[in-house]
Amino acid sequence: MSIKDDVVVRVAQRRDVPEMVALLSDDMLGQGREQGTDLEPYYEAWDEIILDPNAEILVLDLDGRVVAMAQLNYARGLGRKGMRRCTVEAVRVASALRSKGLGAILMENCVDMARARGCGLVQLTTDKQRTDAHRFYQRLGFDASHEGMKLYL
């Protein structure tokens, strides 16, 4: 039996916040961005996200532990004939469990959720330094069709 057979995909709950923050911090980039010692800002964000009918967070649960996560945000745009789209963010798999197929399970479920919500497009951004992630998303059929930009305020 493989680890993939034991994992449960579910919508995140408030009690998962500490484990999700740990996942966000579980790499070189996240260590510099996330401040996991004070969880209050994360709980504030959770409380806002959970109230938004166009947002949800999926987790992979393995033996009662959150080992992967992704946030989905649904929006409709005027372009593409008003197409509804899903933006996937904060995709993380516990570093000790990478390359075991869990990321593919997570993303497959994200795509299924987007289809169920009537989305015609799933999009995401990934940091330019995450070259392994780029290859992963391309294997799943994602196309690097745009150049993303940010302005921090």
Tab-separated table of N, CA, C and O in Angstrom, residues 93-149:
chain	number	residue	atom	x	y	z
A	93	VAL	N	3.541	21.070	-0.105
A	93	VAL	CA	3.590	19.677	0.337
A	93	VAL	C	4.745	19.597	1.327
A	93	VAL	O	5.817	20.170	1.088
A	94	ALA	N	4.535	18.918	2.430
A	94	ALA	CA	5.586	18.776	3.439
A	94	ALA	C	6.873	18.286	2.779
A	94	ALA	O	6.852	17.341	1.986
A	95	SER	N	7.985	18.921	3.086
A	95	SER	CA	9.248	18.618	2.405
A	95	SER	C	9.626	17.138	2.507
A	95	SER	O	10.153	16.571	1.555
A	96	ALA	N	9.342	16.511	3.621
A	96	ALA	CA	9.697	15.098	3.794
A	96	ALA	C	8.856	14.168	2.923
A	96	ALA	O	9.207	13.000	2.744
A	97	LEU	N	7.764	14.685	2.358
A	97	LEU	CA	6.852	13.838	1.577
A	97	LEU	C	6.768	14.235	0.108
A	97	LEU	O	5.906	13.741	-0.617
A	98	ARG	N	7.658	15.103	-0.345
A	98	ARG	CA	7.639	15.519	-1.747
A	98	ARG	C	8.100	14.378	-2.640
A	98	ARG	O	8.787	13.459	-2.211
A	99	SER	N	7.663	14.424	-3.885
A	99	SER	CA	8.013	13.424	-4.915
A	99	SER	C	7.396	12.062	-4.630
A	99	SER	O	7.919	11.036	-5.036
A	100	LYS	N	6.262	12.050	-3.927
A	100	LYS	CA	5.544	10.800	-3.653
A	100	LYS	C	4.150	10.803	-4.274
A	100	LYS	O	3.325	9.954	-3.968
A	101	GLY	N	3.851	11.807	-5.104
A	101	GLY	CA	2.561	11.868	-5.775
A	101	GLY	C	1.503	12.675	-5.052
A	101	GLY	O	0.389	12.812	-5.549
A	102	LEU	N	1.830	13.225	-3.875
A	102	LEU	CA	0.821	13.968	-3.116
A	102	LEU	C	0.456	15.287	-3.791
A	102	LEU	O	-0.703	15.691	-3.794
A	103	GLY	N	1.437	15.967	-4.357
A	103	GLY	CA	1.159	17.219	-5.059
A	103	GLY	C	0.213	17.007	-6.222
A	103	GLY	O	-0.692	17.815	-6.462
A	104	ALA	N	0.390	15.921	-6.950
A	104	ALA	CA	-0.494	15.616	-8.074
A	104	ALA	C	-1.921	15.346	-7.590
A	104	ALA	O	-2.896	15.796	-8.204
A	105	ILE	N	-2.049	14.630	-6.481
A	105	ILE	CA	-3.375	14.388	-5.898
A	105	ILE	C	-4.030	15.706	-5.510
A	105	ILE	O	-5.202	15.953	-5.810
A	106	LEU	N	-3.263	16.571	-4.855
A	106	LEU	CA	-3.785	17.863	-4.433
A	106	LEU	C	-4.237	18.689	-5.630
A	106	LEU	O	-5.359	19.209	-5.657
A	107	MET	N	-3.395	18.800	-6.644
A	107	MET	CA	-3.732	19.629	-7.806
A	107	MET	C	-4.885	19.029	-8.614
A	107	MET	O	-5.721	19.761	-9.137
A	108	GLU	N	-4.954	17.718	-8.695
A	108	GLU	CA	-6.077	17.072	-9.375
A	108	GLU	C	-7.391	17.445	-8.683
A	108	GLU	O	-8.393	17.732	-9.341
A	109	ASN	N	-7.377	17.466	-7.376
A	109	ASN	CA	-8.567	17.850	-6.625
A	109	ASN	C	-8.878	19.330	-6.790
A	109	ASN	O	-10.049	19.717	-6.846
A	110	CYS	N	-7.856	20.170	-6.867
A	110	CYS	CA	-8.087	21.595	-7.128
A	110	CYS	C	-8.774	21.790	-8.473
A	110	CYS	O	-9.742	22.559	-8.592
A	111	VAL	N	-8.299	21.095	-9.492
A	111	VAL	CA	-8.899	21.194	-10.827
A	111	VAL	C	-10.336	20.682	-10.796
A	111	VAL	O	-11.238	21.292	-11.378
A	112	ASP	N	-10.573	19.586	-10.096
A	112	ASP	CA	-11.938	19.056	-9.973
A	112	ASP	C	-12.861	20.058	-9.281
A	112	ASP	O	-14.020	20.238	-9.688
A	113	MET	N	-12.359	20.708	-8.227
A	113	MET	CA	-13.169	21.714	-7.517
A	113	MET	C	-13.485	22.884	-8.447
A	113	MET	O	-14.605	23.408	-8.438
A	114	ALA	N	-12.505	23.300	-9.239
A	114	ALA	CA	-12.710	24.403	-10.174
A	114	ALA	C	-13.770	24.032	-11.217
A	114	ALA	O	-14.656	24.835	-11.528
A	115	ARG	N	-13.682	22.832	-11.743
A	115	ARG	CA	-14.699	22.375	-12.708
A	115	ARG	C	-16.088	22.370	-12.075
A	115	ARG	O	-17.063	22.791	-12.691
A	116	ALA	N	-16.160	21.878	-10.845
A	116	ALA	CA	-17.450	21.803	-10.152
A	116	ALA	C	-18.043	23.194	-9.932
A	116	ALA	O	-19.267	23.341	-9.855
A	117	ARG	N	-17.207	24.208	-9.843
A	117	ARG	CA	-17.665	25.585	-9.658
A	117	ARG	C	-17.917	26.291	-10.989
A	117	ARG	O	-18.170	27.483	-11.034
A	118	GLY	N	-17.773	25.567	-12.095
A	118	GLY	CA	-18.038	26.146	-13.401
A	118	GLY	C	-16.898	26.950	-13.988
A	118	GLY	O	-17.098	27.744	-14.915
A	119	CYS	N	-15.694	26.731	-13.503
A	119	CYS	CA	-14.543	27.475	-14.009
A	119	CYS	C	-14.085	26.899	-15.355
A	119	CYS	O	-14.104	25.686	-15.561
A	120	GLY	N	-13.659	27.783	-16.232
A	120	GLY	CA	-13.110	27.370	-17.510
A	120	GLY	C	-11.598	27.482	-17.555
A	120	GLY	O	-10.981	27.199	-18.575
A	121	LEU	N	-11.000	27.898	-16.442
A	121	LEU	CA	-9.567	28.137	-16.394
A	121	LEU	C	-9.075	27.994	-14.963
A	121	LEU	O	-9.734	28.461	-14.031
A	122	VAL	N	-7.945	27.325	-14.795
A	122	VAL	CA	-7.255	27.279	-13.506
A	122	VAL	C	-5.912	27.942	-13.732
A	122	VAL	O	-5.194	27.617	-14.679
A	123	GLN	N	-5.588	28.897	-12.876
A	123	GLN	CA	-4.324	29.611	-13.024
A	123	GLN	C	-3.591	29.654	-11.693
A	123	GLN	O	-4.195	29.498	-10.634
A	124	LEU	N	-2.290	29.851	-11.780
A	124	LEU	CA	-1.477	29.967	-10.581
A	124	LEU	C	-0.212	30.721	-10.921
A	124	LEU	O	0.141	30.863	-12.087
A	125	THR	N	0.439	31.217	-9.898
A	125	THR	CA	1.778	31.767	-10.063
A	125	THR	C	2.711	30.948	-9.194
A	125	THR	O	2.289	30.343	-8.203
A	126	THR	N	3.953	30.922	-9.584
A	126	THR	CA	4.961	30.226	-8.809
A	126	THR	C	6.238	31.056	-8.863
A	126	THR	O	6.566	31.630	-9.902
A	127	ASP	N	6.909	31.157	-7.754
A	127	ASP	CA	8.115	31.964	-7.666
A	127	ASP	C	9.138	31.493	-8.698
A	127	ASP	O	9.300	30.291	-8.915
A	128	LYS	N	9.825	32.435	-9.312
A	128	LYS	CA	10.811	32.097	-10.337
A	128	LYS	C	11.912	31.178	-9.815
A	128	LYS	O	12.519	30.442	-10.586
A	129	GLN	N	12.159	31.212	-8.519
A	129	GLN	CA	13.203	30.368	-7.934
A	129	GLN	C	12.762	28.912	-7.761
A	129	GLN	O	13.588	28.041	-7.518
A	130	ARG	N	11.474	28.639	-7.884
A	130	ARG	CA	10.952	27.288	-7.647
A	130	ARG	C	10.957	26.476	-8.954
A	130	ARG	O	9.914	26.079	-9.469
A	131	THR	N	12.126	26.188	-9.461
A	131	THR	CA	12.225	25.495	-10.748
A	131	THR	C	11.647	24.081	-10.700
A	131	THR	O	11.085	23.612	-11.690
A	132	ASP	N	11.769	23.406	-9.563
A	132	ASP	CA	11.147	22.076	-9.443
A	132	ASP	C	9.635	22.190	-9.567
A	132	ASP	O	8.987	21.351	-10.209
A	133	ALA	N	9.060	23.228	-8.963
A	133	ALA	CA	7.619	23.443	-9.048
A	133	ALA	C	7.201	23.731	-10.485
A	133	ALA	O	6.156	23.257	-10.937
A	134	HIS	N	8.015	24.483	-11.222
A	134	HIS	CA	7.685	24.778	-12.623
A	134	HIS	C	7.571	23.488	-13.412
A	134	HIS	O	6.606	23.299	-14.171
A	135	ARG	N	8.533	22.597	-13.250
A	135	ARG	CA	8.489	21.312	-13.964
A	135	ARG	C	7.262	20.492	-13.536
A	135	ARG	O	6.605	19.859	-14.365
A	136	PHE	N	6.968	20.517	-12.250
A	136	PHE	CA	5.806	19.797	-11.726
A	136	PHE	C	4.518	20.286	-12.389
A	136	PHE	O	3.727	19.487	-12.898
A	137	TYR	N	4.296	21.591	-12.401
A	137	TYR	CA	3.071	22.131	-12.988
A	137	TYR	C	3.004	21.856	-14.492
A	137	TYR	O	1.932	21.557	-15.018
A	138	GLN	N	4.121	21.939	-15.164
A	138	GLN	CA	4.129	21.642	-16.595
A	138	GLN	C	3.772	20.185	-16.851
A	138	GLN	O	3.037	19.884	-17.799
A	139	ARG	N	4.252	19.269	-16.009
A	139	ARG	CA	3.882	17.849	-16.146
A	139	ARG	C	2.379	17.656	-16.006
A	139	ARG	O	1.794	16.744	-16.596
A	140	LEU	N	1.739	18.521	-15.198
A	140	LEU	CA	0.295	18.423	-14.999
A	140	LEU	C	-0.502	19.113	-16.106
A	140	LEU	O	-1.725	19.099	-16.083
A	141	GLY	N	0.188	19.737	-17.057
A	141	GLY	CA	-0.492	20.371	-18.184
A	141	GLY	C	-0.596	21.884	-18.110
A	141	GLY	O	-1.163	22.512	-19.002
A	142	PHE	N	-0.061	22.488	-17.059
A	142	PHE	CA	-0.082	23.952	-16.965
A	142	PHE	C	0.934	24.529	-17.946
A	142	PHE	O	2.000	23.958	-18.157
A	143	ASP	N	0.582	25.667	-18.525
A	143	ASP	CA	1.414	26.338	-19.507
A	143	ASP	C	1.891	27.671	-18.931
A	143	ASP	O	1.073	28.442	-18.420
A	144	ALA	N	3.177	27.930	-19.024
A	144	ALA	CA	3.729	29.209	-18.552
A	144	ALA	C	3.432	30.274	-19.609
A	144	ALA	O	4.310	30.727	-20.329
A	145	SER	N	2.174	30.698	-19.663
A	145	SER	CA	1.713	31.564	-20.743
A	145	SER	C	1.853	33.052	-20.455
A	145	SER	O	1.744	33.858	-21.365
A	146	HIS	N	2.089	33.421	-19.201
A	146	HIS	CA	2.143	34.826	-18.838
A	146	HIS	C	3.361	35.111	-17.964
A	146	HIS	O	3.888	34.205	-17.322
A	147	GLU	N	3.725	36.353	-17.892
A	147	GLU	CA	4.764	36.802	-16.965
A	147	GLU	C	4.046	37.535	-15.837
A	147	GLU	O	3.303	38.484	-16.083
A	148	GLY	N	4.206	37.070	-14.606
A	148	GLY	CA	3.530	37.685	-13.480
A	148	GLY	C	4.336	38.846	-12.907
A	148	GLY	O	5.550	38.871	-12.976
A	149	MET	N	3.630	39.810	-12.352
A	149	MET	CA	4.267	40.960	-11.719
A	149	MET	C	3.554	41.282	-10.428
A	149	MET	O	2.365	41.019	-10.297
